[in-house]
Tab-separated table of C-alpha atoms in Angstrom:
chain	number	residue	atom	x	y	z
A	344	MET	CA	0.000	0.000	0.000
A	345	LYS	CA	2.721	2.349	1.023
A	346	ILE	CA	4.666	1.591	-2.113
A	347	LYS	CA	1.628	2.302	-4.206
A	348	LEU	CA	1.187	5.666	-2.545
A	349	ILE	CA	4.800	6.631	-2.986
A	350	PHE	CA	4.465	5.621	-6.578
A	351	ILE	CA	1.448	7.868	-7.116
A	352	LEU	CA	3.107	10.728	-5.309
A	353	THR	CA	6.241	10.411	-7.380
A	354	ILE	CA	4.260	10.487	-10.597
A	355	PHE	CA	2.291	13.432	-9.360
A	356	PHE	CA	5.304	15.499	-8.395
A	357	THR	CA	7.209	14.626	-11.525
A	358	GLY	CA	4.175	15.779	-13.482
A	359	THR	CA	4.078	19.060	-11.626
A	360	LEU	CA	7.799	19.522	-12.165
A	361	ILE	CA	7.467	18.977	-15.904
A	362	VAL	CA	4.674	21.524	-16.085
A	363	LYS	CA	6.820	23.924	-14.073
A	364	ALA	CA	9.852	23.406	-16.272
A	365	GLN	CA	7.823	24.196	-19.379
A	366	GLU	CA	6.368	27.287	-17.833
A	367	ASP	CA	9.777	28.565	-16.922
A	368	ASP	CA	10.527	29.469	-20.490
A	369	LEU	CA	8.464	32.615	-20.848
A	370	GLU	CA	9.285	33.070	-24.491
A	371	SER	CA	7.909	29.719	-25.598
A	372	LEU	CA	4.925	30.231	-23.349
A	373	LEU	CA	4.196	33.535	-25.058
A	374	GLU	CA	4.654	32.033	-28.487
A	375	GLU	CA	2.242	29.303	-27.555
A	376	ASP	CA	-0.304	31.897	-26.489
A	377	MET	CA	0.183	33.903	-29.681
A	378	GLY	CA	-0.745	30.807	-31.644
A	379	PRO	CA	0.275	30.247	-35.243
A	380	VAL	CA	0.946	33.537	-36.965
A	381	THR	CA	-0.441	34.501	-40.375
A	382	GLU	CA	2.008	36.314	-42.608
A	383	LYS	CA	1.443	38.235	-45.803
A	384	VAL	CA	3.625	37.224	-48.696
A	385	LEU	CA	5.417	40.355	-49.846
A	386	GLY	CA	7.155	41.252	-53.068
A	387	THR	CA	5.551	38.842	-55.519
A	388	PHE	CA	6.726	41.315	-58.144
A	389	LEU	CA	9.055	44.267	-57.674
A	390	SER	CA	6.755	46.813	-59.277
A	391	THR	CA	3.150	47.140	-60.368
A	392	TYR	CA	4.236	45.859	-63.803
A	393	VAL	CA	5.699	42.592	-65.005
A	394	LEU	CA	7.124	44.129	-68.195
A	395	ASN	CA	4.347	45.114	-70.589
A	396	ASN	CA	1.483	44.107	-68.433
A	397	HIS	CA	0.337	44.932	-64.944
A	398	SER	CA	1.403	42.641	-62.132
A	399	VAL	CA	-0.707	41.609	-59.166
A	400	GLU	CA	1.062	44.246	-57.035
A	401	LEU	CA	-0.808	47.425	-56.152
A	402	LEU	CA	0.347	50.797	-54.922
A	403	ASN	CA	-0.481	51.358	-51.275
A	404	LYS	CA	-3.006	53.956	-50.198
A	405	ASN	CA	-2.097	57.519	-51.254
A	406	GLY	CA	0.640	56.218	-53.526
A	407	ILE	CA	1.218	57.734	-56.939
A	408	ASN	CA	3.099	56.097	-59.765
A	409	PHE	CA	4.213	58.279	-62.632
A	410	ARG	CA	5.326	56.055	-65.456
A	411	ILE	CA	6.995	56.547	-68.798
A	412	SER	CA	7.227	53.550	-71.099
A	413	HIS	CA	9.251	53.638	-74.238
A	414	LYS	CA	9.826	51.154	-77.021
A	415	PHE	CA	12.158	51.568	-79.966
A	416	GLY	CA	11.571	50.091	-83.423
A	417	PHE	CA	12.561	46.589	-84.445
A	418	LEU	CA	16.283	45.896	-84.363
A	419	ASN	CA	16.165	44.180	-87.779
A	420	THR	CA	15.036	47.309	-89.601
A	421	GLY	CA	18.577	47.987	-90.749
A	422	SER	CA	21.282	50.611	-90.435
A	423	ASP	CA	19.371	53.330	-92.292
A	424	ASN	CA	16.873	53.266	-89.425
A	425	PHE	CA	19.717	52.924	-86.894
A	426	TYR	CA	18.455	49.443	-86.004
A	427	GLY	CA	15.083	50.682	-84.842
A	428	PHE	CA	16.359	53.415	-82.564
A	429	ASP	CA	14.910	56.081	-84.868
A	430	ASN	CA	11.401	54.870	-84.075
A	431	SER	CA	9.653	55.172	-80.815
A	432	SER	CA	6.429	54.255	-79.145
A	433	VAL	CA	5.840	56.137	-75.922
A	434	PHE	CA	3.281	55.873	-73.167
A	435	THR	CA	2.995	58.324	-70.279
A	436	GLY	CA	0.680	57.490	-67.443
A	437	ILE	CA	-0.147	58.269	-63.860
A	438	GLU	CA	-1.695	55.898	-61.347
A	439	TYR	CA	-3.137	56.667	-57.955
A	440	ALA	CA	-4.260	54.547	-55.020
A	441	PRO	CA	-7.312	56.000	-53.219
A	442	ALA	CA	-7.197	52.903	-50.978
A	443	ASP	CA	-4.934	49.910	-50.484
A	444	TRP	CA	-7.189	47.685	-52.560
A	445	ILE	CA	-7.747	49.878	-55.599
A	446	ASN	CA	-5.545	51.690	-58.138
A	447	VAL	CA	-6.855	53.948	-60.866
A	448	GLY	CA	-4.922	55.561	-63.665
A	449	ILE	CA	-4.942	57.597	-66.840
A	450	GLY	CA	-2.423	57.778	-69.631
A	451	ARG	CA	-1.683	58.563	-73.219
A	452	GLY	CA	0.165	56.451	-75.742
A	453	THR	CA	1.510	57.220	-79.208
A	454	PHE	CA	0.836	53.702	-80.462
A	455	ARG	CA	-2.545	53.916	-82.244
A	456	GLU	CA	-2.841	57.347	-80.597
A	457	SER	CA	-5.025	56.554	-77.662
A	458	PHE	CA	-5.972	57.770	-74.232
A	459	ASN	CA	-6.031	55.070	-71.630
A	460	THR	CA	-7.834	54.658	-68.333
A	461	MET	CA	-7.259	51.755	-65.996
A	462	VAL	CA	-8.500	50.300	-62.748
A	463	LYS	CA	-6.937	47.481	-60.773
A	464	ILE	CA	-8.606	45.913	-57.751
A	465	LYS	CA	-7.006	43.555	-55.290
A	466	LEU	CA	-9.241	40.618	-54.418
A	467	LEU	CA	-6.968	38.291	-52.494
A	468	GLU	CA	-3.506	38.447	-50.994
A	469	GLN	CA	-1.240	35.422	-50.633
A	470	GLN	CA	-0.641	34.451	-46.988
A	471	THR	CA	1.250	31.762	-45.144
A	472	GLY	CA	0.882	30.409	-41.635
A	473	ALA	CA	-2.316	29.929	-39.691
A	474	LYS	CA	-4.641	31.255	-42.373
A	475	GLU	CA	-3.088	30.165	-45.609
A	476	ILE	CA	-4.078	31.726	-48.942
A	477	PRO	CA	-2.121	30.139	-51.792
A	478	VAL	CA	-2.421	32.932	-54.382
A	479	SER	CA	-2.844	36.653	-54.799
A	480	ILE	CA	-5.638	37.710	-57.139
A	481	ALA	CA	-6.413	41.068	-58.723
A	482	VAL	CA	-8.689	42.140	-61.534
A	483	TYR	CA	-7.398	44.590	-64.060
A	484	SER	CA	-9.454	46.487	-66.556
A	485	GLU	CA	-8.466	49.162	-69.028
A	486	LEU	CA	-10.170	51.208	-71.692
A	487	ASP	CA	-8.472	52.884	-74.638
A	488	TYR	CA	-10.016	55.731	-76.558
A	489	ARG	CA	-8.373	56.242	-79.934
A	490	THR	CA	-8.132	59.818	-81.153
A	491	LYS	CA	-6.536	59.139	-84.530
A	492	LYS	CA	-8.394	60.568	-87.506
A	493	TYR	CA	-10.136	57.986	-89.666
A	494	VAL	CA	-9.467	57.891	-93.383
A	495	ILE	CA	-13.196	57.463	-93.996
A	496	GLU	CA	-14.777	60.822	-93.190
A	497	ASP	CA	-18.160	59.263	-92.218
A	498	LEU	CA	-16.616	57.443	-89.276
A	499	GLN	CA	-15.198	60.576	-87.702
A	500	ASN	CA	-18.170	60.970	-85.382
A	501	ASP	CA	-18.430	57.333	-84.361
A	502	LYS	CA	-17.241	57.888	-80.793
A	503	SER	CA	-18.022	54.426	-79.454
A	504	GLY	CA	-16.122	52.837	-82.324
A	505	ARG	CA	-12.978	54.424	-80.924
A	506	ILE	CA	-13.194	52.427	-77.730
A	507	GLU	CA	-11.254	49.249	-77.026
A	508	TYR	CA	-11.078	47.521	-73.702
A	509	THR	CA	-9.371	44.649	-71.958
A	510	SER	CA	-10.222	42.906	-68.711
A	511	GLN	CA	-7.889	40.483	-67.056
A	512	LEU	CA	-7.766	38.339	-63.984
A	513	LEU	CA	-4.270	38.387	-62.485
A	514	ILE	CA	-3.533	35.289	-60.438
A	515	ALA	CA	-0.068	35.175	-58.930
A	516	ARG	CA	1.893	33.088	-56.516
A	517	LYS	CA	5.317	33.498	-54.997
A	518	PHE	CA	7.090	30.153	-54.733
A	519	GLY	CA	9.660	30.340	-51.976
A	520	LYS	CA	11.796	33.450	-51.746
A	521	LYS	CA	12.901	33.992	-55.317
A	522	LEU	CA	10.424	32.787	-57.898
A	523	SER	CA	7.020	34.255	-58.690
A	524	ALA	CA	4.588	33.432	-61.465
A	525	GLN	CA	1.435	35.060	-62.724
A	526	LEU	CA	-1.398	33.719	-64.864
A	527	MET	CA	-3.465	36.284	-66.755
A	528	PRO	CA	-6.598	35.117	-68.501
A	529	GLY	CA	-8.243	38.034	-70.263
A	530	TYR	CA	-10.639	39.290	-72.872
A	531	THR	CA	-10.089	42.190	-75.258
A	532	HIS	CA	-12.897	43.853	-77.161
A	533	ARG	CA	-12.641	46.342	-79.993
A	534	ASN	CA	-15.847	48.176	-80.769
A	535	LEU	CA	-14.832	48.882	-84.334
A	536	VAL	CA	-12.306	46.843	-86.291
A	537	GLU	CA	-10.450	47.671	-89.469
A	538	THR	CA	-11.801	45.065	-91.859
A	539	ARG	CA	-14.715	42.680	-92.226
A	540	GLU	CA	-12.381	39.778	-91.564
A	541	ASP	CA	-11.302	41.128	-88.179
A	542	ILE	CA	-13.009	39.778	-85.083
A	543	ASN	CA	-14.080	42.165	-82.334
A	544	GLY	CA	-13.422	40.034	-79.284
A	545	ILE	CA	-10.108	38.356	-78.576
A	546	ALA	CA	-9.450	35.962	-75.732
A	547	SER	CA	-5.957	35.698	-74.318
A	548	VAL	CA	-4.056	33.924	-71.581
A	549	GLY	CA	-0.796	35.410	-70.421
A	550	VAL	CA	1.895	34.071	-68.150
A	551	GLY	CA	4.429	36.185	-66.340
A	552	ALA	CA	7.392	35.127	-64.250
A	553	SER	CA	9.904	36.828	-62.033
A	554	TYR	CA	13.137	35.492	-60.578
A	555	SER	CA	15.204	37.342	-57.978
A	556	LEU	CA	18.850	37.744	-58.882
A	557	LEU	CA	19.649	40.280	-56.175
A	558	LYS	CA	17.460	41.886	-53.555
A	559	ARG	CA	16.267	44.548	-55.948
A	560	LEU	CA	17.163	43.086	-59.323
A	561	ARG	CA	14.970	40.546	-61.013
A	562	LEU	CA	14.723	38.661	-64.259
A	563	ASN	CA	11.203	38.997	-65.634
A	564	ALA	CA	9.468	37.376	-68.599
A	565	GLU	CA	6.011	37.541	-70.066
A	566	TYR	CA	4.201	35.578	-72.775
A	567	TYR	CA	0.669	35.525	-74.156
A	568	TRP	CA	-1.379	33.000	-75.946
A	569	VAL	CA	-3.703	35.150	-78.046
A	570	GLN	CA	-6.767	33.914	-79.891
A	571	GLU	CA	-6.093	33.725	-83.640
A	572	HIS	CA	-7.226	36.978	-85.250
A	573	ASP	CA	-5.131	37.181	-88.432
A	574	THR	CA	-6.746	38.768	-91.474
A	575	PRO	CA	-5.617	38.813	-95.098
A	576	ALA	CA	-4.280	42.277	-94.380
A	577	ALA	CA	-2.332	41.572	-91.223
A	578	GLU	CA	-0.620	38.768	-89.376
A	579	TYR	CA	-0.468	38.883	-85.584
A	580	PHE	CA	1.879	37.133	-83.174
A	581	SER	CA	1.960	36.229	-79.512
A	582	PRO	CA	3.736	38.910	-77.516
A	583	LEU	CA	6.864	37.661	-75.810
A	584	SER	CA	9.032	39.831	-73.586
A	585	ALA	CA	12.043	39.160	-71.412
A	586	GLY	CA	14.215	41.500	-69.437
A	587	ILE	CA	15.335	42.818	-66.099
A	588	CYS	CA	13.576	44.816	-63.447
A	589	TYR	CA	15.465	47.010	-60.995
A	590	GLN	CA	14.114	48.998	-58.108
A	591	THR	CA	15.512	51.794	-55.985
A	592	SER	CA	13.712	53.372	-53.074
A	593	ARG	CA	11.584	55.630	-55.263
A	594	HIS	CA	12.026	54.341	-58.803
A	595	ALA	CA	11.412	51.162	-60.714
A	596	PHE	CA	13.077	50.407	-64.025
A	597	GLU	CA	12.356	47.681	-66.504
A	598	LEU	CA	14.604	47.030	-69.497
A	599	PHE	CA	13.541	44.323	-71.890
A	600	ALA	CA	13.395	42.848	-75.374
A	601	THR	CA	9.985	42.305	-76.938
A	602	ASN	CA	8.213	41.751	-80.251
A	603	SER	CA	5.354	44.048	-79.283
A	604	THR	CA	5.507	47.786	-79.956
A	605	GLY	CA	2.179	48.575	-78.351
A	606	ILE	CA	2.312	49.471	-74.678
A	607	THR	CA	-1.137	49.174	-73.107
A	608	SER	CA	-2.658	45.719	-72.618
A	609	ASN	CA	-5.125	46.304	-75.472
A	610	ASN	CA	-2.309	47.106	-77.830
A	611	HIS	CA	0.138	44.395	-76.968
A	612	ILE	CA	-2.511	41.694	-76.907
A	613	ALA	CA	-4.347	42.636	-80.092
A	614	TYR	CA	-1.745	44.393	-82.240
A	615	THR	CA	1.572	42.577	-81.945
A	616	THR	CA	2.819	42.316	-85.489
A	617	GLY	CA	6.415	41.405	-84.750
A	618	ASP	CA	7.633	37.833	-85.095
A	619	PHE	CA	10.005	37.417	-82.138
A	620	PHE	CA	11.874	34.465	-83.614
A	621	GLY	CA	11.891	36.057	-87.069
A	622	GLY	CA	14.018	38.862	-85.647
A	623	ASP	CA	11.315	41.471	-85.033
A	624	VAL	CA	12.617	42.398	-81.625
A	625	CYS	CA	12.689	45.825	-80.075
A	626	ILE	CA	14.171	47.234	-76.905
A	627	GLY	CA	11.748	48.677	-74.394
A	628	PHE	CA	12.105	50.332	-71.043
A	629	ASN	CA	9.796	51.635	-68.341
A	630	ILE	CA	10.638	54.205	-65.726
A	631	SER	CA	8.302	54.491	-62.752
A	632	ILE	CA	8.554	57.147	-60.100
A	633	VAL	CA	6.627	56.184	-56.996
A	634	PHE	CA	5.746	58.671	-54.308
A	635	SER	CA	3.095	59.425	-51.759
A	636	VAL	CA	0.638	62.313	-51.804
A	637	LYS	CA	0.517	62.382	-48.046
A	638	ARG	CA	3.667	64.157	-46.769
B	1482	MET	CA	-4.805	3.583	5.281
B	1483	LYS	CA	-7.317	6.291	5.931
B	1484	TYR	CA	-4.610	8.468	7.362
B	1485	LEU	CA	-2.503	7.987	4.264
B	1486	THR	CA	-5.370	8.874	1.972
B	1487	ILE	CA	-6.026	12.056	3.862
B	1488	LYS	CA	-2.346	12.897	3.772
B	1489	PHE	CA	-2.314	12.236	0.075
B	1490	PHE	CA	-5.234	14.558	-0.582
B	1491	CYS	CA	-3.674	17.208	1.567
B	1492	ILE	CA	-0.532	17.093	-0.526
B	1493	LEU	CA	-2.553	16.994	-3.701
B	1494	SER	CA	-4.594	20.047	-2.859
B	1495	LEU	CA	-1.529	21.921	-1.633
B	1496	SER	CA	0.311	21.174	-4.842
B	1497	LEU	CA	-2.661	22.238	-6.917
B	1498	LEU	CA	-2.821	25.426	-4.919
B	1499	ALA	CA	0.860	26.063	-5.523
B	1500	PHE	CA	0.395	25.313	-9.194
B	1501	ASN	CA	-2.518	27.718	-9.477
B	1502	SER	CA	-0.753	30.536	-7.747
B	1503	ALA	CA	2.230	30.004	-10.035
B	1504	ASN	CA	-0.123	30.632	-12.932
B	1505	ALA	CA	-1.548	33.776	-11.478
B	1506	GLN	CA	1.885	35.376	-11.371
B	1507	LYS	CA	1.970	35.691	-15.137
B	1508	TYR	CA	0.551	38.660	-16.960
B	1509	MET	CA	0.229	38.942	-20.697
B	1510	THR	CA	-1.147	40.781	-23.729
B	1511	LYS	CA	-1.452	40.140	-27.441
B	1512	THR	CA	-2.580	43.613	-28.394
B	1513	GLY	CA	0.231	45.834	-27.207
B	1514	HIS	CA	1.212	48.895	-29.212
B	1515	ALA	CA	4.570	49.728	-30.728
B	1516	TYR	CA	5.347	52.936	-32.592
B	1517	PHE	CA	8.468	54.086	-34.326
B	1518	MET	CA	9.528	57.313	-35.930
B	1519	SER	CA	12.435	57.867	-38.253
B	1520	HIS	CA	12.894	61.621	-38.377
B	1521	THR	CA	15.139	63.322	-40.922
B	1522	ASP	CA	15.076	66.787	-42.435
B	1523	ALA	CA	13.898	65.264	-45.695
B	1524	ILE	CA	11.090	63.047	-44.464
B	1525	ASP	CA	9.389	61.594	-41.387
B	1526	ILE	CA	8.574	57.919	-41.600
B	1527	ASP	CA	6.494	56.370	-38.842
B	1528	GLY	CA	4.696	53.112	-38.249
B	1529	ASN	CA	2.229	51.659	-35.765
B	1530	ASN	CA	1.930	48.061	-34.682
B	1531	TYR	CA	-1.070	46.930	-32.667
B	1532	GLN	CA	-0.169	43.246	-32.400
B	1533	VAL	CA	2.640	43.364	-29.870
B	1534	ALA	CA	2.654	40.324	-27.592
B	1535	ALA	CA	4.203	40.396	-24.139
B	1536	ILE	CA	4.375	38.268	-21.025
B	1537	ALA	CA	5.611	39.167	-17.562
B	1538	ASP	CA	6.320	36.966	-14.585
B	1539	THR	CA	5.825	38.929	-11.374
B	1540	GLU	CA	7.594	36.285	-9.311
B	1541	THR	CA	10.867	36.493	-11.209
B	1542	GLY	CA	10.473	39.960	-12.732
B	1543	GLU	CA	11.033	38.540	-16.198
B	1544	LEU	CA	9.553	40.251	-19.253
B	1545	VAL	CA	9.378	39.004	-22.850
B	1546	VAL	CA	8.054	41.199	-25.666
B	1547	ILE	CA	7.549	39.992	-29.241
B	1548	VAL	CA	6.904	42.410	-32.110
B	1549	LEU	CA	5.817	40.993	-35.457
B	1550	ILE	CA	7.603	43.116	-38.021
B	1551	LYS	CA	5.094	42.633	-40.834
B	1552	ALA	CA	2.289	43.943	-38.631
B	1553	PHE	CA	3.548	47.541	-38.814
B	1554	GLU	CA	1.140	49.938	-40.512
B	1555	PHE	CA	2.409	53.073	-42.193
B	1556	THR	CA	0.932	56.421	-43.110
B	1557	LEU	CA	3.400	56.814	-45.960
B	1558	ALA	CA	2.273	54.776	-48.966
B	1559	THR	CA	5.599	53.457	-50.149
B	1560	ALA	CA	7.129	52.877	-46.728
B	1561	ASP	CA	5.875	49.410	-45.891
B	1562	LYS	CA	7.428	47.755	-48.927
B	1563	HIS	CA	10.876	49.204	-48.283
B	1564	PHE	CA	10.637	48.701	-44.531
B	1565	ASN	CA	9.887	44.984	-44.897
B	1566	GLU	CA	11.885	44.099	-47.959
B	1567	THR	CA	14.922	46.355	-47.882
B	1568	TYR	CA	15.592	47.281	-44.280
B	1569	MET	CA	14.049	44.760	-41.910
B	1570	GLU	CA	14.106	41.781	-44.310
B	1571	SER	CA	11.036	40.513	-42.509
B	1572	ASP	CA	10.774	37.279	-44.503
B	1573	GLU	CA	14.021	36.238	-42.899
B	1574	PHE	CA	13.594	37.997	-39.557
B	1575	PRO	CA	9.846	38.051	-38.891
B	1576	LYS	CA	10.020	39.281	-35.298
B	1577	ALA	CA	11.836	41.533	-32.906
B	1578	ILE	CA	12.186	40.191	-29.356
B	1579	PHE	CA	13.026	41.754	-26.030
B	1580	LYS	CA	13.990	39.253	-23.331
B	1581	GLY	CA	14.930	40.596	-19.962
B	1582	SER	CA	13.746	41.594	-16.574
B	1583	VAL	CA	12.043	44.457	-14.812
B	1584	PRO	CA	13.065	44.177	-11.127
B	1585	GLU	CA	10.240	46.528	-10.056
B	1586	LEU	CA	7.710	43.857	-11.081
B	1587	LYS	CA	8.803	41.789	-8.108
B	1588	ALA	CA	8.851	44.604	-5.607
B	1589	ILE	CA	5.586	46.446	-6.121
B	1590	ASP	CA	2.190	45.670	-4.689
B	1591	LEU	CA	0.013	44.491	-7.553
B	1592	SER	CA	-3.220	44.826	-5.630
B	1593	LYS	CA	-2.909	48.616	-5.239
B	1594	ASN	CA	-3.242	51.149	-8.020
B	1595	GLY	CA	-0.206	53.327	-8.522
B	1596	THR	CA	2.485	54.556	-10.909
B	1597	TYR	CA	6.159	53.688	-10.558
B	1598	ASP	CA	9.396	54.374	-12.389
B	1599	ALA	CA	10.840	51.159	-13.696
B	1600	SER	CA	13.833	49.941	-15.620
B	1601	ALA	CA	14.196	47.038	-18.009
B	1602	LYS	CA	17.437	45.226	-18.630
B	1603	GLY	CA	17.953	42.480	-21.124
B	1604	ASN	CA	18.575	41.577	-24.722
B	1605	LEU	CA	16.902	43.214	-27.688
B	1606	THR	CA	16.930	41.267	-30.937
B	1607	ILE	CA	16.006	43.077	-34.152
B	1608	HIS	CA	16.881	41.990	-37.683
B	1609	GLY	CA	18.566	38.882	-36.272
B	1610	GLU	CA	21.044	40.935	-34.220
B	1611	SER	CA	21.082	40.860	-30.415
B	1612	ASN	CA	22.284	43.683	-28.235
B	1613	PRO	CA	22.196	44.115	-24.464
B	1614	VAL	CA	19.939	47.048	-23.562
B	1615	GLU	CA	18.923	48.940	-20.465
B	1616	LYS	CA	15.900	51.221	-20.705
B	1617	THR	CA	13.781	53.160	-18.281
B	1618	GLY	CA	10.057	53.705	-18.408
B	1619	THR	CA	6.978	53.788	-16.249
B	1620	LEU	CA	4.958	51.016	-14.772
B	1621	GLU	CA	1.401	51.490	-13.665
B	1622	ILE	CA	-0.850	49.179	-11.738
B	1623	LYS	CA	-4.458	49.740	-12.603
B	1624	ASP	CA	-7.267	47.488	-11.404
B	1625	GLY	CA	-5.063	44.431	-11.358
B	1626	ASN	CA	-3.506	45.088	-14.758
B	1627	ILE	CA	0.084	46.109	-15.384
B	1628	LEU	CA	0.607	48.985	-17.820
B	1629	ILE	CA	4.119	49.373	-19.200
B	1630	ASN	CA	5.262	52.487	-21.030
B	1631	CYS	CA	8.687	52.867	-22.520
B	1632	ASP	CA	10.354	55.313	-24.938
B	1633	PHE	CA	13.807	54.629	-26.284
B	1634	ASN	CA	16.102	55.028	-29.260
B	1635	VAL	CA	17.458	52.326	-31.504
B	1636	LEU	CA	20.649	52.857	-33.453
B	1637	ILE	CA	20.019	51.038	-36.699
B	1638	ASP	CA	23.736	50.345	-37.142
B	1639	ASP	CA	23.673	48.213	-33.985
B	1640	TYR	CA	21.232	45.876	-35.671
B	1641	LYS	CA	23.002	45.727	-39.028
B	1642	ILE	CA	20.130	47.409	-40.856
B	1643	LYS	CA	21.719	48.669	-44.035
B	1644	VAL	CA	20.516	51.807	-45.758
B	1645	PRO	CA	21.471	52.373	-49.411
B	1646	LYS	CA	23.657	55.454	-49.983
B	1647	SER	CA	21.040	57.055	-52.229
B	1648	VAL	CA	18.514	57.355	-49.375
B	1649	GLU	CA	20.909	57.967	-46.497
B	1650	ASP	CA	19.409	61.385	-45.876
B	1651	ARG	CA	15.880	59.952	-45.696
B	1652	VAL	CA	16.323	57.243	-43.063
B	1653	ALA	CA	17.292	58.267	-39.537
B	1654	LYS	CA	20.359	56.665	-37.973
B	1655	GLU	CA	18.598	56.742	-34.658
B	1656	VAL	CA	14.969	55.660	-34.612
B	1657	ASP	CA	12.600	56.613	-31.782
B	1658	VAL	CA	10.539	53.727	-30.452
B	1659	LYS	CA	7.583	53.776	-28.094
B	1660	ILE	CA	6.170	50.679	-26.464
B	1661	ASP	CA	2.796	50.616	-24.772
B	1662	LEU	CA	1.614	47.439	-23.078
B	1663	SER	CA	-1.385	46.606	-20.947
B	1664	LEU	CA	-0.804	43.220	-19.338
B	1665	SER	CA	-3.632	41.358	-17.673
B	1666	PRO	CA	-3.457	38.178	-15.553
B	1667	ARG	CA	-2.930	35.143	-17.752
């Protein structure tokens, strides 16, 4: 009987001691109380752009992004054109974030002479830990209004015919610390097309990727599958771009090679006439200046 | 036999009592507040964090504070990206920890309301770097809760937080930090 009691007592005290020993480490006790932590995944892409197209990243509230995009002509146009450097396609735009989840912007591009408005809305943000969300999702929508004069005088007043728009779903995931990928299914609609053979609506699926070389230097690439919309008058290709992205505290730069001379999503999805592997490659760069309106 | 059983239960209840009182000596919070300000002539950058966790043991005077770096909220739009990715590298170093002791926690009467000067001594780990620190602040007992208030400066060089040359004039070398905790019995 006595032995049994001693036995029970021993077990009891050992138990208490173990509990005590665990409690002694305040840090682990606190961590236990905090429970599993949920963490946002940051820096899926360095800037709000992959190269041509928008990335899933948004400016934070009150942020402003002033952006100049420039593309030269095709390198294979010969020495009389200084290998394309005589030509240029320029887009100047400004984006603003009224809230963390929404960015709006306006811009003007020389390619097909159009004004551009855009809106990007964040739907989901990738998270790890207790509440895991595997991907970040944003919707992007833009509308181009062409101001170029029509050859046919009768069309001059057809305002709605000047409108083209693209909507995309941007689904991105950061894999580990260095690699990110983005899938971009989208639909482009042109209210008025050039010929009878042209189709108005074009479906597309883009993929973008980013790989970290240094903390603020990344290798980015972008490719689109675009629904066949060739006509007897024009042949279109899938836009392919590859280049580097570099970021300083207030600027983002992208320098890349691409077969697309259009700059907005409408233009690079629907009007890429360069054959990348046939040598129709041009050099493009974007300069973004990011600042905050508050202070 | 009967005597032994009684003795056993006496010991049992005493131990349970001891165990319970050991529990009551711990105070904690998960919603403490941390604030920092980097002041330069060019720009003020500040951030608030409302998810500071802390635990205090009034028997030993020990205090542990954990600050989740990614939980800082900024007024300046572009600050949070650079803060997390460039300076704090929060993917690699997700939290800052203070581990130390506040001797006053042992000495004061927790059942009476009152305000006291207090000092904390221990190790502060930020950005994966640990440094011994000694800070003073105030300690207030209010209705059984312990309120801790502390202002101090952090030299970012001490914690190997590198600032690129191009923005040297925009990030303070010495950052002001305020910690505000309201610990209740665990």
